[in-house]
Each structure stands twice: as structure tokens, then as C-alpha cells.
CSV table of C-alpha atoms in Angstrom, one decimal:
chain,number,residue,atom,x,y,z
A,1,MET,CA,-1.7,-14.4,-1.1
A,2,TYR,CA,-2.6,-11.5,1.2
A,3,GLU,CA,-3.3,-10.9,4.8
A,4,ILE,CA,-5.0,-8.0,6.6
A,5,LEU,CA,-2.7,-7.0,9.4
A,6,SER,CA,-4.0,-7.1,13.0
A,7,GLU,CA,-3.0,-3.5,13.6
A,8,SER,CA,-5.7,-2.3,11.2
A,9,LYS,CA,-8.4,-0.2,12.8
A,10,GLY,CA,-10.7,2.7,11.8
A,11,ASN,CA,-9.3,4.3,8.6
A,12,LEU,CA,-5.9,2.6,9.1
A,13,ILE,CA,-5.4,-0.6,7.1
A,14,GLY,CA,-2.3,-2.7,6.6
A,15,VAL,CA,-2.1,-5.4,3.9
A,16,LYS,CA,0.7,-7.9,3.7
A,17,LEU,CA,1.2,-9.1,0.2
A,18,ILE,CA,3.0,-12.5,0.1
A,19,GLY,CA,4.5,-13.5,-3.2
A,20,GLU,CA,2.5,-13.1,-6.4
A,21,VAL,CA,-1.1,-12.1,-5.5
A,22,PRO,CA,-3.7,-13.5,-7.9
A,23,LYS,CA,-6.1,-11.1,-9.6
A,24,ASP,CA,-9.1,-12.4,-7.6
A,25,GLU,CA,-7.3,-11.7,-4.3
A,26,ARG,CA,-6.2,-8.2,-5.5
A,27,GLU,CA,-9.9,-7.6,-6.3
A,28,GLU,CA,-10.9,-8.7,-2.7
A,29,VAL,CA,-8.4,-6.2,-1.2
A,30,ILE,CA,-9.6,-3.4,-3.5
A,31,SER,CA,-13.2,-4.1,-2.3
A,32,LYS,CA,-12.1,-4.0,1.3
A,33,LEU,CA,-10.3,-0.7,0.7
A,34,LYS,CA,-13.3,0.8,-1.1
A,35,SER,CA,-15.6,-0.2,1.8
A,36,LEU,CA,-13.3,1.5,4.3
A,37,GLY,CA,-13.3,4.6,2.1
A,38,GLU,CA,-17.1,4.6,2.1
A,39,GLU,CA,-17.1,4.4,5.8
A,40,HIS,CA,-14.3,6.8,6.7
A,41,GLY,CA,-13.9,9.0,3.6
A,42,LYS,CA,-10.1,8.8,3.4
A,43,ILE,CA,-7.9,5.8,4.4
A,44,ARG,CA,-4.3,5.4,5.5
A,45,LEU,CA,-2.8,2.4,3.8
A,46,LEU,CA,0.2,0.3,4.7
A,47,ILE,CA,1.4,-2.3,2.2
A,48,GLU,CA,4.0,-4.8,3.4
A,49,LEU,CA,5.7,-7.0,0.8
A,50,HIS,CA,7.0,-10.5,1.5
A,51,GLU,CA,8.6,-13.1,-0.8
A,52,PHE,CA,8.4,-10.5,-3.5
A,53,GLU,CA,11.4,-10.7,-5.7
A,54,ALA,CA,10.7,-8.9,-9.0
A,55,PHE,CA,9.5,-5.4,-9.8
A,56,GLY,CA,9.3,-5.6,-13.6
A,57,SER,CA,6.7,-4.3,-16.1
A,58,GLU,CA,4.2,-7.1,-15.3
A,59,THR,CA,4.5,-6.3,-11.6
A,60,PHE,CA,4.2,-2.6,-12.2
A,61,ALA,CA,1.0,-3.2,-14.2
A,62,ALA,CA,-0.5,-5.3,-11.4
A,63,TYR,CA,0.5,-2.6,-8.9
A,64,MET,CA,-1.2,0.1,-10.9
A,65,GLU,CA,-4.3,-2.2,-11.4
A,66,PHE,CA,-4.4,-2.5,-7.6
A,67,LEU,CA,-4.0,1.1,-6.7
A,68,LEU,CA,-5.8,3.0,-9.4
A,69,PRO,CA,-9.4,2.1,-8.3
A,70,VAL,CA,-8.6,3.4,-4.8
A,71,VAL,CA,-6.2,6.3,-5.4
A,72,SER,CA,-8.9,8.9,-4.6
A,73,ILE,CA,-9.5,7.6,-1.1
A,74,ILE,CA,-5.9,7.2,0.0
A,75,GLU,CA,-4.6,10.0,2.3
A,76,LYS,CA,-1.3,8.4,3.4
A,77,PHE,CA,0.5,5.4,2.0
A,78,ALA,CA,3.3,3.5,3.8
A,79,PHE,CA,5.1,1.0,1.6
A,80,VAL,CA,7.2,-1.5,3.6
A,81,GLY,CA,9.7,-3.5,1.6
A,82,HIS,CA,13.1,-5.1,1.5
A,83,SER,CA,15.0,-3.8,-1.5
A,84,LYS,CA,16.6,-0.7,-2.9
A,85,LEU,CA,14.7,-1.1,-6.1
A,86,GLN,CA,11.4,-1.0,-4.2
A,87,GLU,CA,12.6,2.1,-2.4
A,88,ILE,CA,13.5,3.8,-5.7
A,89,ALA,CA,10.1,2.8,-7.2
A,90,VAL,CA,8.3,4.4,-4.2
A,91,GLU,CA,10.4,7.6,-4.6
A,92,ILE,CA,9.3,7.9,-8.2
A,93,ASP,CA,5.7,7.0,-7.4
A,94,SER,CA,5.5,9.5,-4.5
A,95,PHE,CA,6.0,12.3,-7.1
A,96,PHE,CA,2.8,11.3,-8.8
A,97,ALA,CA,1.0,10.5,-5.5
A,98,LYS,CA,1.5,14.2,-4.5
A,99,MET,CA,-0.6,15.2,-7.5
A,100,PHE,CA,-3.5,13.2,-5.9
A,101,GLY,CA,-2.8,14.7,-2.5
A,102,ILE,CA,-1.3,11.4,-1.1
A,103,LYS,CA,1.6,11.4,1.3
A,104,GLU,CA,3.7,8.4,0.5
A,105,GLU,CA,6.8,7.0,2.3
A,106,TYR,CA,9.0,3.9,1.9
A,107,PHE,CA,10.1,2.0,5.0
A,108,ASP,CA,12.5,-0.9,5.3
A,109,TYR,CA,10.8,-4.1,6.6
A,110,THR,CA,12.9,-3.7,9.9
A,111,LYS,CA,11.0,-0.4,10.5
A,112,LEU,CA,7.4,-1.7,10.4
A,113,ASP,CA,6.6,0.0,13.7
A,114,GLU,CA,7.9,3.4,12.3
A,115,ALA,CA,5.6,2.9,9.3
A,116,TRP,CA,2.6,2.4,11.5
A,117,ASN,CA,3.5,5.4,13.7
A,118,TRP,CA,4.0,7.6,10.6
A,119,LEU,CA,0.5,6.6,9.3
A,120,LYS,CA,-1.1,7.6,12.6
A,121,GLU,CA,0.6,11.1,12.6
A,122,ASP,CA,-1.5,14.0,11.3
């Protein structure tokens, strides 16, 4: 399941992903992100994970399926999680994100406000 966070406005959007997100819901989120991209050009995205235990190959494939259609419209990407494994995955991913001109950072779930502030910075 997913939820659009109330702090979202303008080209800033936060999406809370709760547990396993079914394909049809991932497609809804992608559609919302694309619409924001059409309206604002570039978007600043915050993804917050909840009740998300694994980060295996299936999860990675779903993650890539989620991000690839919108990679060209993301300017900044804040990833809010709760595990060292997620942090390492974001560190690796940020190397590739730079190739697309995306600034990407990992934030522990206790630092959600910092993540929003970072997204708002120029």
C-alpha cells in the first residue's frame, strides 16, 4: 500500500510505501509522479519505507520498475528507511543517480524532517 504524504506540494512529493506495494499501486504512483513532472519539469521525491523487511533481488526489480519510468524527471531523491542494508543500497544507487543528474541521500526514519529540509534546499 502507499500514501502520498501531506507535506507534498508543488514539485515536492513524498510517498510512504507500506509493506509490499502491488504492481497496480506502483503504477498509480508512477502516474502521479509523471503528472508532477509534466507540471513542474523536475520533481523532488521522498520515499519513506514502512513495514519493509527484505531488500532482495525481487525487491530490487520492483524498485527499478518503479523508478526507471520517472528517472528523467527526478532532481533530488530522499530515501527514508530503517536499516543499514537500505542505507548501503542507497549509497550504491546514488553513484548511478549522479549519472542522471540526481542528488540522492539516505535518511534514517528518525530524521524525516531533515529529509524534507534537504529536499527543499537548492
